[in-house]
mmCIF file of C-alpha atoms and ligand atoms in Angstrom:
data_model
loop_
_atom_site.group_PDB
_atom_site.id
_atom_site.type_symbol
_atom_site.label_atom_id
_atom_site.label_comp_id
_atom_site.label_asym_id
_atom_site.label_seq_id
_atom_site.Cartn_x
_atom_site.Cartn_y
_atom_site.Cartn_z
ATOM 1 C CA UNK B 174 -28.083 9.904 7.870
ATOM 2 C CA UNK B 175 -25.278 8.240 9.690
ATOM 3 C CA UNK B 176 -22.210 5.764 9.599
ATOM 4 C CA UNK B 177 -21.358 3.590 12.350
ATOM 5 C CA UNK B 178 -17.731 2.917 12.636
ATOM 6 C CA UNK B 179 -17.085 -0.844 14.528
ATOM 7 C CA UNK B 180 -13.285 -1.202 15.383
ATOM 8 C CA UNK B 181 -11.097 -3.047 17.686
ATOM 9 C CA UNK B 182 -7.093 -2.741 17.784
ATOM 10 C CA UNK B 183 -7.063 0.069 14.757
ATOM 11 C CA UNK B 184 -7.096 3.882 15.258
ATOM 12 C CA UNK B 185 -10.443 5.155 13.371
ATOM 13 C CA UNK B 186 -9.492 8.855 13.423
ATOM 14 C CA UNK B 187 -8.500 8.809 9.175
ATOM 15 C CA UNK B 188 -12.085 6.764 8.994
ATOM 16 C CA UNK B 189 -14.067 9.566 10.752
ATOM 17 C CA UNK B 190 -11.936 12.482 8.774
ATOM 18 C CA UNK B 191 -12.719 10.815 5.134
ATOM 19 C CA UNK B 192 -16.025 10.415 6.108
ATOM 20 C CA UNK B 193 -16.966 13.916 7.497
ATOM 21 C CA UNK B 194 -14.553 15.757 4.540
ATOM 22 C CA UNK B 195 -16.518 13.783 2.230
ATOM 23 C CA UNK B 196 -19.758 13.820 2.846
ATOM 24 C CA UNK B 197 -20.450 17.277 5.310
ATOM 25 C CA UNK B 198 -23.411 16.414 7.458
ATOM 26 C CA UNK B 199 -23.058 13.055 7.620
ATOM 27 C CA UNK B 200 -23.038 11.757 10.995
ATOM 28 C CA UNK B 201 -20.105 9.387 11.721
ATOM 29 C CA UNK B 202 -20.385 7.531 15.110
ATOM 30 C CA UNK B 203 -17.867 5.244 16.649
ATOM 31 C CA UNK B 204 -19.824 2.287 18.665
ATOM 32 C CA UNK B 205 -20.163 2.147 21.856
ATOM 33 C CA UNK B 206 -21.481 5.500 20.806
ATOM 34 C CA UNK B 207 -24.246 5.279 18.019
ATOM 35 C CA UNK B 208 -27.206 6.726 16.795
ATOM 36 C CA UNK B 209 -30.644 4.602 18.167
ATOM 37 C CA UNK B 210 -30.165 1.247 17.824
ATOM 38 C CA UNK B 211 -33.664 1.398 15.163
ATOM 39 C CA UNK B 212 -31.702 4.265 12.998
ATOM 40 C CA UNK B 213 -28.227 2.427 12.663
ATOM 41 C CA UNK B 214 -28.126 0.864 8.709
ATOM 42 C CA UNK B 215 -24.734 0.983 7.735
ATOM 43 C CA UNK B 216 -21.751 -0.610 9.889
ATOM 44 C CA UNK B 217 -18.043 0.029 9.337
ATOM 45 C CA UNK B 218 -16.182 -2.786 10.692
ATOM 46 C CA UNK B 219 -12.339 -4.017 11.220
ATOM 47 C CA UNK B 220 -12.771 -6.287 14.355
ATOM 48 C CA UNK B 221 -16.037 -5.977 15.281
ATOM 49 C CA UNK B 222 -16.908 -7.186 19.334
ATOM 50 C CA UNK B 223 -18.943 -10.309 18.056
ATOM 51 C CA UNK B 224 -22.627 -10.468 18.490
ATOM 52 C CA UNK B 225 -22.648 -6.536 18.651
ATOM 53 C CA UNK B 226 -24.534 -6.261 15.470
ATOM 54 C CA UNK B 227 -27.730 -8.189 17.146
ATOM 55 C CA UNK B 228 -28.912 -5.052 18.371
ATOM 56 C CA UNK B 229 -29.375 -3.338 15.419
ATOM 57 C CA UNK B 230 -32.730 -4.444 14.458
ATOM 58 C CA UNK B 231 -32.560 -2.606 10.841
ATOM 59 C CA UNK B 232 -28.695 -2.792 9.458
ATOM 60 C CA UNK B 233 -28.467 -3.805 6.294
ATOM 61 C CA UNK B 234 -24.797 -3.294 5.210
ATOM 62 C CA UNK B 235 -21.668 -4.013 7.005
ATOM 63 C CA UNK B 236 -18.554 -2.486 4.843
ATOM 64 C CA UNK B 237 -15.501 -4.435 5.823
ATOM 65 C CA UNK B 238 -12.641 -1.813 5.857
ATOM 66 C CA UNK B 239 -10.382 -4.162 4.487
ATOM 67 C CA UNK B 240 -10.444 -6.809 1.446
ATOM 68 C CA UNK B 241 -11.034 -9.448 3.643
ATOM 69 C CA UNK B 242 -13.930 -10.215 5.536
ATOM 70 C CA UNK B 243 -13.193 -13.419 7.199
ATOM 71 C CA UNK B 244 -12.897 -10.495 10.483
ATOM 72 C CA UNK B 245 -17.099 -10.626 10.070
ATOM 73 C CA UNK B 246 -18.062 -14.317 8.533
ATOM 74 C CA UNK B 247 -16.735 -15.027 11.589
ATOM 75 C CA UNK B 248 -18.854 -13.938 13.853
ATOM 76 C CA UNK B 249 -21.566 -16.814 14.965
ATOM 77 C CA UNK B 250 -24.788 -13.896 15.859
ATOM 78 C CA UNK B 251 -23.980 -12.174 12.287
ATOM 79 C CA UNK B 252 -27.738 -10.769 11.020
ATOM 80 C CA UNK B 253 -29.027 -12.964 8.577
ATOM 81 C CA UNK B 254 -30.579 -10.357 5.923
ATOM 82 C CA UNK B 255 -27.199 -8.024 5.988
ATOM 83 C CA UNK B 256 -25.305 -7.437 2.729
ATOM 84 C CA UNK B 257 -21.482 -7.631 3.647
ATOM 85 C CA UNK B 258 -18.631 -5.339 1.315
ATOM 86 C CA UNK B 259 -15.316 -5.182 1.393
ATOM 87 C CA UNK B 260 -12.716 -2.943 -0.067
ATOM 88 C CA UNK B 261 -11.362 -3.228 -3.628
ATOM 89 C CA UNK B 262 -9.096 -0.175 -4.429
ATOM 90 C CA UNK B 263 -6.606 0.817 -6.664
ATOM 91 C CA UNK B 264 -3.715 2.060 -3.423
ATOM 92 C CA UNK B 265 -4.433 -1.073 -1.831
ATOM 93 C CA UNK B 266 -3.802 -3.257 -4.692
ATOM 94 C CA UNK B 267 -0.410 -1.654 -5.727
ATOM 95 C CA UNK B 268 0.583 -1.424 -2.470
ATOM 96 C CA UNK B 269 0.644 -5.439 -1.756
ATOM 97 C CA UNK B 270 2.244 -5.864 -5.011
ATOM 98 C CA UNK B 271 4.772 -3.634 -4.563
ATOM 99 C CA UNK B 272 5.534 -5.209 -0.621
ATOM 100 C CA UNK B 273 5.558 -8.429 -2.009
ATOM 101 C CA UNK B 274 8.073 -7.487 -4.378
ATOM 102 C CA UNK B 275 10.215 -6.348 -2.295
ATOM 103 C CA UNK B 276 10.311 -9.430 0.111
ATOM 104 C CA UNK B 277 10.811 -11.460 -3.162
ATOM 105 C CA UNK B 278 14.058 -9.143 -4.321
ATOM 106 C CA UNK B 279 15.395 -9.158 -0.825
ATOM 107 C CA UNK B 280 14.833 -12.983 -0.919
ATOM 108 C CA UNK B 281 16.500 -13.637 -4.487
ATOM 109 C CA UNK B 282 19.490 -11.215 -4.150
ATOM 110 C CA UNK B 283 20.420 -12.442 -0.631
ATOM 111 C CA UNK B 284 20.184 -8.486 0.590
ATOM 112 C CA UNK B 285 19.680 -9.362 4.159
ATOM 113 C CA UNK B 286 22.853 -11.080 4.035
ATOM 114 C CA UNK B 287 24.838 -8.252 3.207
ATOM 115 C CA UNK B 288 23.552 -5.758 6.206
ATOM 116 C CA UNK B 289 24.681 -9.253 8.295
ATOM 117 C CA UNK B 290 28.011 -8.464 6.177
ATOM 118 C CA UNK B 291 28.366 -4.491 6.810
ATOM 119 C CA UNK B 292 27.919 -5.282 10.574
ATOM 120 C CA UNK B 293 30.838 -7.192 10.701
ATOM 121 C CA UNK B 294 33.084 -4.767 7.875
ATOM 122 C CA UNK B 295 32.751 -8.035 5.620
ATOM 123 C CA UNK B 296 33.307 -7.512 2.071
ATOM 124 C CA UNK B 297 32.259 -10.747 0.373
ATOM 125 C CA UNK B 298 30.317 -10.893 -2.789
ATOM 126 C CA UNK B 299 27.575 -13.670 -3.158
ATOM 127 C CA UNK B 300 26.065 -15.099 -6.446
ATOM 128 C CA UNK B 301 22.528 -14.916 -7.396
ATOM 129 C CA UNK B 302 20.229 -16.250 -9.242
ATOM 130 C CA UNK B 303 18.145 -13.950 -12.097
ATOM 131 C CA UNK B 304 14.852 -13.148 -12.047
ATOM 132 C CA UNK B 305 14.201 -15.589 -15.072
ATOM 133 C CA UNK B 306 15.488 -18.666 -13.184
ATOM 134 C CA UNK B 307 12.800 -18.228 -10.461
ATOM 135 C CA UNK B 308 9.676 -19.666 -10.861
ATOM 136 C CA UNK B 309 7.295 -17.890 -8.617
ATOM 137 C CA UNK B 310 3.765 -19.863 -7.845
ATOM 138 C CA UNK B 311 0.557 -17.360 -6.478
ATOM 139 C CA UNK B 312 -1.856 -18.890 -4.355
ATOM 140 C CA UNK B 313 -5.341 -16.722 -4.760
ATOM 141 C CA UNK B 314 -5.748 -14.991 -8.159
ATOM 142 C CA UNK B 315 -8.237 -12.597 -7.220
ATOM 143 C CA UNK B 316 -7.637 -8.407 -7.214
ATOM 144 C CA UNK B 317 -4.538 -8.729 -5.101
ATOM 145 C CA UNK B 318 -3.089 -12.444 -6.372
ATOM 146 C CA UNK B 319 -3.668 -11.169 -10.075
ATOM 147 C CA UNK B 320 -1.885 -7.051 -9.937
ATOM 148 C CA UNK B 321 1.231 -8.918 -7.585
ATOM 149 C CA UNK B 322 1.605 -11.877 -9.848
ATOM 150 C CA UNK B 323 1.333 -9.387 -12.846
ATOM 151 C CA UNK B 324 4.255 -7.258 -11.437
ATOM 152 C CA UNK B 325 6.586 -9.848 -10.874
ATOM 153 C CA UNK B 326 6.435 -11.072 -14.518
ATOM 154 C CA UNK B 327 7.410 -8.034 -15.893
ATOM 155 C CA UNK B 328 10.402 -8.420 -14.051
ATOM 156 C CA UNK B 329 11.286 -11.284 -15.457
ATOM 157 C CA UNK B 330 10.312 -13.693 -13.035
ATOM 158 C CA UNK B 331 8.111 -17.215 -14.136
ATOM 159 C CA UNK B 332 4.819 -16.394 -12.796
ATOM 160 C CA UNK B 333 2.194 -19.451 -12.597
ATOM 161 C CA UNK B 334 -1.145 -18.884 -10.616
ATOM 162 C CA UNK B 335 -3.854 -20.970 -8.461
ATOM 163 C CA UNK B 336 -7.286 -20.353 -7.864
ATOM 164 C CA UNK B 337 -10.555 -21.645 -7.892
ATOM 165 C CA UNK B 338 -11.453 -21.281 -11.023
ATOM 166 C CA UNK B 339 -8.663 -21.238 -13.712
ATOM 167 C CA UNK B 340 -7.385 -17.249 -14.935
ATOM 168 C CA UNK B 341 -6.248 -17.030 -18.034
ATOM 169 C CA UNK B 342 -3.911 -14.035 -17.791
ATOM 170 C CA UNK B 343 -0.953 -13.175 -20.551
ATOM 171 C CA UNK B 344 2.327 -14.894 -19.277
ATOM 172 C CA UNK B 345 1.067 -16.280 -15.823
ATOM 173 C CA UNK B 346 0.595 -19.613 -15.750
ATOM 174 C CA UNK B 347 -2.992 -20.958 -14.652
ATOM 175 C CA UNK B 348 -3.656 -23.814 -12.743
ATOM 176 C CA UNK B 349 -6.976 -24.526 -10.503
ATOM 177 C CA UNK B 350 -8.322 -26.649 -7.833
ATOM 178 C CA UNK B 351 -7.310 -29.147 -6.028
ATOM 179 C CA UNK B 352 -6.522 -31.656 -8.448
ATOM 180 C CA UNK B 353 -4.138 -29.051 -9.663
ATOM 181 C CA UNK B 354 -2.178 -27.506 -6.679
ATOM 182 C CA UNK B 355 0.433 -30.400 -6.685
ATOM 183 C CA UNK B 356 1.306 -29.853 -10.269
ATOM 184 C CA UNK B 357 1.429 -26.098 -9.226
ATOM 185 C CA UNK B 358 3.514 -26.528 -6.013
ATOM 186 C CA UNK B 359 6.016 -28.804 -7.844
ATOM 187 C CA UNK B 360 7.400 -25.493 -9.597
ATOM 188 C CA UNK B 361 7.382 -22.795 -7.289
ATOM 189 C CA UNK B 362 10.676 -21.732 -5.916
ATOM 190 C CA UNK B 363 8.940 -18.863 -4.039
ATOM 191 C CA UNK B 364 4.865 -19.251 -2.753
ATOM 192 C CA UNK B 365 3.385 -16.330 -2.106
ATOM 193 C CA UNK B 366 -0.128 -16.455 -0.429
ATOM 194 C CA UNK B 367 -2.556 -14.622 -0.977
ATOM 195 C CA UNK B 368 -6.041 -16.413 -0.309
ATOM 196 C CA UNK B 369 -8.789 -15.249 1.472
ATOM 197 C CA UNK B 370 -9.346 -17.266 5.104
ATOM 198 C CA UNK B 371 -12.231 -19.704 4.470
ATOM 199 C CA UNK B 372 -12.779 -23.221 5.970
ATOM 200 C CA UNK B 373 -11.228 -24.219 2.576
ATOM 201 C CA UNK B 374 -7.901 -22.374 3.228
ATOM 202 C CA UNK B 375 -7.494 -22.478 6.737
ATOM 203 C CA UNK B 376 -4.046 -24.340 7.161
ATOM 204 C CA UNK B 377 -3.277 -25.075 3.639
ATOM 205 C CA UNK B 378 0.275 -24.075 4.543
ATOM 206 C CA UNK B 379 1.304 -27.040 6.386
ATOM 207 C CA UNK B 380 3.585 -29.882 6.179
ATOM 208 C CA UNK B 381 2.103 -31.576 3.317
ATOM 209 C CA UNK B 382 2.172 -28.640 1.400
ATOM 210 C CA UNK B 383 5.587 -27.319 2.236
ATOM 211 C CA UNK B 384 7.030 -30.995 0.942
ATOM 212 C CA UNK B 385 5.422 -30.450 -2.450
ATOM 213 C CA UNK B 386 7.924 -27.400 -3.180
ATOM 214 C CA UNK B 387 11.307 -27.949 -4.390
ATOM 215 C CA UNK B 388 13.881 -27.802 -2.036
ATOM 216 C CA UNK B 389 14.902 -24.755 -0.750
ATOM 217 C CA UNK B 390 11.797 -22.922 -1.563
ATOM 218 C CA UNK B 391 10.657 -19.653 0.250
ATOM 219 C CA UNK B 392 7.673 -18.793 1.454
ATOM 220 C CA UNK B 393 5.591 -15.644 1.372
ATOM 221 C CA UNK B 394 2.158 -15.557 3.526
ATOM 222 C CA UNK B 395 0.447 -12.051 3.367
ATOM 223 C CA UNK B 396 -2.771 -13.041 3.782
ATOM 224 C CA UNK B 397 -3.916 -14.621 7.442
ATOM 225 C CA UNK B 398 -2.064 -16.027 9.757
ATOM 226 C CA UNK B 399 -4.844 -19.108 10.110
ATOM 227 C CA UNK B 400 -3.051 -19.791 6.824
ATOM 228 C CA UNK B 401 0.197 -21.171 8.336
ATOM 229 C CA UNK B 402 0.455 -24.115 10.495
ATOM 230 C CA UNK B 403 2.625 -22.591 12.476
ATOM 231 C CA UNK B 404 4.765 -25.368 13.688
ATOM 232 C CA UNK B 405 4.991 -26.865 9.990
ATOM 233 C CA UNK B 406 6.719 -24.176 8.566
ATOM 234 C CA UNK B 407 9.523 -24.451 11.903
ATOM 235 C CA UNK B 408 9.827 -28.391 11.112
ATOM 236 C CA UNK B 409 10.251 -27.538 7.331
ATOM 237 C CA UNK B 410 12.908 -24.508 8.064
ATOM 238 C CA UNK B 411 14.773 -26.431 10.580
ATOM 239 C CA UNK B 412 14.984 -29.560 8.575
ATOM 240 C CA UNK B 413 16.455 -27.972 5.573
ATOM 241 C CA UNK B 414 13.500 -28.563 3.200
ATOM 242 C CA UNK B 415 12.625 -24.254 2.918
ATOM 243 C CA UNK B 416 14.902 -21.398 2.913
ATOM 244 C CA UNK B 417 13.360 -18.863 4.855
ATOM 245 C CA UNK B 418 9.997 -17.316 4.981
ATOM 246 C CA UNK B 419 8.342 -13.796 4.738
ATOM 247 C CA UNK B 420 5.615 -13.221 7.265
ATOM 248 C CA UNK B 421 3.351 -10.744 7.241
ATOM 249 C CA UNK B 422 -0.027 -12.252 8.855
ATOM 250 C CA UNK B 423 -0.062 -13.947 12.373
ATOM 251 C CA UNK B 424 -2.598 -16.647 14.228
ATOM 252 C CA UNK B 425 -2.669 -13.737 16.757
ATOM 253 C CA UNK B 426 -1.494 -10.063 16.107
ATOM 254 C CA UNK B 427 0.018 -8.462 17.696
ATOM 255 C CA UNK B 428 2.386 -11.449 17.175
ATOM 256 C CA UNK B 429 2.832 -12.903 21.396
ATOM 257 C CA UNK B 430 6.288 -11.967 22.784
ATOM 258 C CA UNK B 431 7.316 -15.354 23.293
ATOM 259 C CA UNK B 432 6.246 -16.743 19.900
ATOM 260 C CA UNK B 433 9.337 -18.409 18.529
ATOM 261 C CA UNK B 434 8.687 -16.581 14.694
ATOM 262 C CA UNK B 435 10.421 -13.564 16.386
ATOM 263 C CA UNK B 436 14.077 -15.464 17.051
ATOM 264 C CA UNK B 437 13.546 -17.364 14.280
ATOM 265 C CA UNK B 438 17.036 -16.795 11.533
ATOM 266 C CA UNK B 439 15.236 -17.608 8.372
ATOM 267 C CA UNK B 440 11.869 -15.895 9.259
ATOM 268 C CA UNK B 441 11.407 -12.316 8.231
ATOM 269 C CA UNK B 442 8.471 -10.869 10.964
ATOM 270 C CA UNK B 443 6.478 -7.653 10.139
ATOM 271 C CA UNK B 444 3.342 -6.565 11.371
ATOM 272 C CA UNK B 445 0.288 -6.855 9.126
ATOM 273 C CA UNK B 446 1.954 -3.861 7.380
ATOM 274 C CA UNK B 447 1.546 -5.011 3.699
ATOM 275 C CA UNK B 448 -1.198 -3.286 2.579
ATOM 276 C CA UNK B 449 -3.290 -0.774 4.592
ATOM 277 C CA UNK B 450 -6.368 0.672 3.367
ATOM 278 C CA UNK B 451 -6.145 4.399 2.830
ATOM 279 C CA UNK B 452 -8.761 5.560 3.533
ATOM 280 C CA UNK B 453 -8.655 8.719 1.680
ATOM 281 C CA UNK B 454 -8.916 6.583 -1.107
ATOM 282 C CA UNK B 455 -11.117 3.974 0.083
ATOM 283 C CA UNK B 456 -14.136 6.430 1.419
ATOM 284 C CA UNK B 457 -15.871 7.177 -2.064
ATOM 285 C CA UNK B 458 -16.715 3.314 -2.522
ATOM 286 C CA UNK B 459 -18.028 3.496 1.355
ATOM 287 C CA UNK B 460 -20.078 6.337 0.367
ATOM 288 C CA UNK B 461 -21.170 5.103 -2.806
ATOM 289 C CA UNK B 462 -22.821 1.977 -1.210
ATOM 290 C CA UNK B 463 -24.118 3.990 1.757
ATOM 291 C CA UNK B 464 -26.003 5.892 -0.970
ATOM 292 C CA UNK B 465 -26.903 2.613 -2.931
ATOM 293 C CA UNK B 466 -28.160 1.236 0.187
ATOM 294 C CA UNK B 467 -30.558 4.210 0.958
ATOM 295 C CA UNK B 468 -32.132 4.195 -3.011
ATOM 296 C CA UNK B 469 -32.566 0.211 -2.754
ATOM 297 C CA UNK B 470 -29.818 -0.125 -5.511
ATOM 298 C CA UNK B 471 -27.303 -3.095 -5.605
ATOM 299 C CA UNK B 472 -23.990 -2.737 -3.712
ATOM 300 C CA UNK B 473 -20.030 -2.355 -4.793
ATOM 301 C CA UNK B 474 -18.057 -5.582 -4.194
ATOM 302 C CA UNK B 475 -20.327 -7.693 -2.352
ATOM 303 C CA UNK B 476 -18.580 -10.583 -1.188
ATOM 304 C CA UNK B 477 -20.779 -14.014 -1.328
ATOM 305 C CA UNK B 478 -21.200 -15.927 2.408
ATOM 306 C CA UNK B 479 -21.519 -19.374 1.378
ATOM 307 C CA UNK B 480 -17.937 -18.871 -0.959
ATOM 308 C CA UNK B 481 -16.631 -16.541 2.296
ATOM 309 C CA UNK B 482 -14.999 -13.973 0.662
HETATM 310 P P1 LIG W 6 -10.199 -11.852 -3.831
HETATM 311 O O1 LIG W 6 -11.493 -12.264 -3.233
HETATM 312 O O2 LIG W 6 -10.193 -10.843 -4.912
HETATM 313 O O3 LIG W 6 -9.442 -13.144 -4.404
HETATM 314 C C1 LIG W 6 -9.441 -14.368 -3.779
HETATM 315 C C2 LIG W 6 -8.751 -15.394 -4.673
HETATM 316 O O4 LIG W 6 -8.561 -16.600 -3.945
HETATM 317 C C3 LIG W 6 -9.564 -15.758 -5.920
HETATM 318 O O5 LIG W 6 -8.724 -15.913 -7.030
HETATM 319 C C4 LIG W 6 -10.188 -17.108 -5.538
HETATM 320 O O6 LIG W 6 -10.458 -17.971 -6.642
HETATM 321 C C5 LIG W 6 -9.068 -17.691 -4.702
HETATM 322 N N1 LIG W 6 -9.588 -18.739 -3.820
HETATM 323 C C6 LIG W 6 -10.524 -18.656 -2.841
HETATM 324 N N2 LIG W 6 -10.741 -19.858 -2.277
HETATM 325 C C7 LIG W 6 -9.933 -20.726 -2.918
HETATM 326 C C8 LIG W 6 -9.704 -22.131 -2.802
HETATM 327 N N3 LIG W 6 -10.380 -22.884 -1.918
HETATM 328 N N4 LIG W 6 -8.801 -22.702 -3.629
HETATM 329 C C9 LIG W 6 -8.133 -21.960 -4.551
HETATM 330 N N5 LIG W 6 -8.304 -20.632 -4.715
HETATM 331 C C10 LIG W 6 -9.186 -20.029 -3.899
HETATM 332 O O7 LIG W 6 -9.274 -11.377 -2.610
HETATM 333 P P2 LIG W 6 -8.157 -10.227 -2.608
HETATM 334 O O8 LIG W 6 -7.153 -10.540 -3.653
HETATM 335 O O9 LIG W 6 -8.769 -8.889 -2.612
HETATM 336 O O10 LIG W 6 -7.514 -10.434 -1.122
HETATM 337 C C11 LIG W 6 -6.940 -11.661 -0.722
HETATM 338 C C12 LIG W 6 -6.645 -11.635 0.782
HETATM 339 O O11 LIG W 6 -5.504 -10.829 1.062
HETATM 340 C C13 LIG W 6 -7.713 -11.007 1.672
HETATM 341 O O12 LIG W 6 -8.786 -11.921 1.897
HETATM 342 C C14 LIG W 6 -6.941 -10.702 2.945
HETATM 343 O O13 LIG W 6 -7.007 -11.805 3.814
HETATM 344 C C15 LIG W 6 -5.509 -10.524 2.467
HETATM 345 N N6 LIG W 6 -5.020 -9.131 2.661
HETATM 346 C C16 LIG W 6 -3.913 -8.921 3.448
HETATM 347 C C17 LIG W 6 -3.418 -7.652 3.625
HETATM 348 C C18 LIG W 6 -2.178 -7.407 4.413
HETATM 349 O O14 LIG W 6 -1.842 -6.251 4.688
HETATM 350 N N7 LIG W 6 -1.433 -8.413 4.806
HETATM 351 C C19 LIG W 6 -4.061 -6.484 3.016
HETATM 352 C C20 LIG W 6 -5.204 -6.811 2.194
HETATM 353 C C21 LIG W 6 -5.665 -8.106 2.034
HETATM 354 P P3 LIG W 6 -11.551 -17.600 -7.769
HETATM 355 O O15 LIG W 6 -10.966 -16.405 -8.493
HETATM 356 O O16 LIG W 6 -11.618 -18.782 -8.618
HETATM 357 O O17 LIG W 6 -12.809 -17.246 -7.018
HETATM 358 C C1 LIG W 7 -7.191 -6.406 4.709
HETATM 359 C C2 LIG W 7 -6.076 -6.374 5.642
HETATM 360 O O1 LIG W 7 -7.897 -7.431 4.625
HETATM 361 O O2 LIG W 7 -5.634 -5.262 6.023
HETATM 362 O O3 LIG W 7 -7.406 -5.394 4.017
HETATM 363 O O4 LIG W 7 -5.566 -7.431 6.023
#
């Protein structure tokens, strides 16, 4: 009975806790230490060294220990027969919506402005606009997409949604597909994205996207930095067409010293800090698909590899 935890760039201590409180006996390893190749089944992984799972001749799960799993799809040498989860729970979902609520207040009541203001013993009072005159546009209306884009409606804001396949969710608006993101873009005064990195997402923030939004739009990316073209959303900034953007997610993390996001005035850095899995609450799912994997039963949350997430 064993766990294999496969990690690069985060601490796996809470991981190794969870598992042991949860489940006494249960031995956790953390590779480059593991059980006998023949006896590892079940992989952990954030970050996984690619090609590492190759020499486990009888793994049949590998539990992302995130939501997304583009961190494993990516891998070229990834075992053909291997079932691949990732994390749907409850903390993580409130936690995005409630970070990406807070970017979108700070945004819409100008709060940044007024620690700029306080620096320099500047009392000036701005105006603002109210939730209900903001139309807010959700790219990705899965677990996360649908709880954030939920939140912000009940406070007021215009909420309208894109996904693959159309949601039809009390007071968001749906659109779908391609043929439909223009019509979506046209309205959104804030974009908020929150897709899963596939081939079919990879740079869908770029230029051409950017121009579809009214002027002065702002723009929230909280879900991979392969998102953002990362130039595109400079050019658009600098040339007046966006307001300022929100960035959670970077093409590399942690985000290179010299990148010019850091110096950037309208660009709002933090780092990948939007949602973490907890995994206090995350573990019982882990251990509930270790134990489906042992009976032969089907898994939790299973993502598909030909859709990629
Ligand atoms: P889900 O798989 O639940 O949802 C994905 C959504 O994206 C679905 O609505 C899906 O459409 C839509 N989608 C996928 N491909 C396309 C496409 N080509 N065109 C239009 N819509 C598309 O993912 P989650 O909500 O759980 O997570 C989303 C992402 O958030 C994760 O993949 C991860 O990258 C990121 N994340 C970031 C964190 C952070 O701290 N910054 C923390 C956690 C996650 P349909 O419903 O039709 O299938
Ligand atoms: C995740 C993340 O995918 O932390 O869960 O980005």
């Amino acid at each position: 009975m064993s766990i294999t935890i496969f990690s690069q760039g985060r601490n796996t201590s809470r991981w190794e806790s969870a598992l042991k409180e949860h489940r006494p006996g249960l031995e956790v390893y953390v590779y480059p230490n593991t059980a006998p190749a023949e006896q590892v089944e079940f992989a952990l992984a954030w970050n996984h060294p690619p090609g590492v799972f190759t020499e486990f001749p009888n793994l049949k799960c590998i539990a992302s220990t995130g939501a997304g799993v583009d961190h494993i799809l990516r891998d070229p040498e990834l075992p053909v027969g291997v079932q691949i989860t990732r994390i749907v729970d409850e903390d993580l979902t409130q936690d995005m919506a409630t970070f990406v609520t807070a970017q979108v207040l700070n945004h819409v009541r100008g709060l940044h402005r007024y620690k700029d203001a306080q620096r320099g013993h500047t009392w000036k009072q701005h105006s603002y606009r109210r939730t209900s005159d903001v139309v807010i546009g959700v790219m990705g209306m899965g677990v996360l997409g649908t709880h954030t884009a939920q939140q912000l409606s009940k406070l007021g804001f215009k909420v309208n949604g894109w996904s693959r396949s159309p949601k039809l969710i009390e007071g968001i608006g749906a659109y779908a597909g391609a043929e439909e993101l223009t019509a979506f873009l046209e309205k959104a005064n804030i974009l908020i994205c929150l897709l899963p990195l596939t081939k079919d997402t990879a740079n869908i923030l770029n230029k051409d996207t950017f121009s579809r939004l009214p002027k002065g739009a702002y723009v929230i990316n909280v879900a991979r930095g392969e998102h953002l073209v990362d130039d595109d959303l400079i050019e658009m900034l600098d040339g007046g067409h966006l307001s300022g953007a929100s960035l959670d997610v970077f093409r590399e993390e942690p985000l290179p010293e010299e990148h010019p996001f850091w110096e950037h005035p309208l660009i709002h850095v933090t780092p990948h800090i939007a949602s973490i899995t907890n995994p206090a609450s995350a573990v019982s799912q882990i251990l509930e698909n270790y134990d489906r994997m042992r009976h032969g039963e089907p898994l939790l949350h299973v993502v598909s590899k030909t859709k990629g997430y």
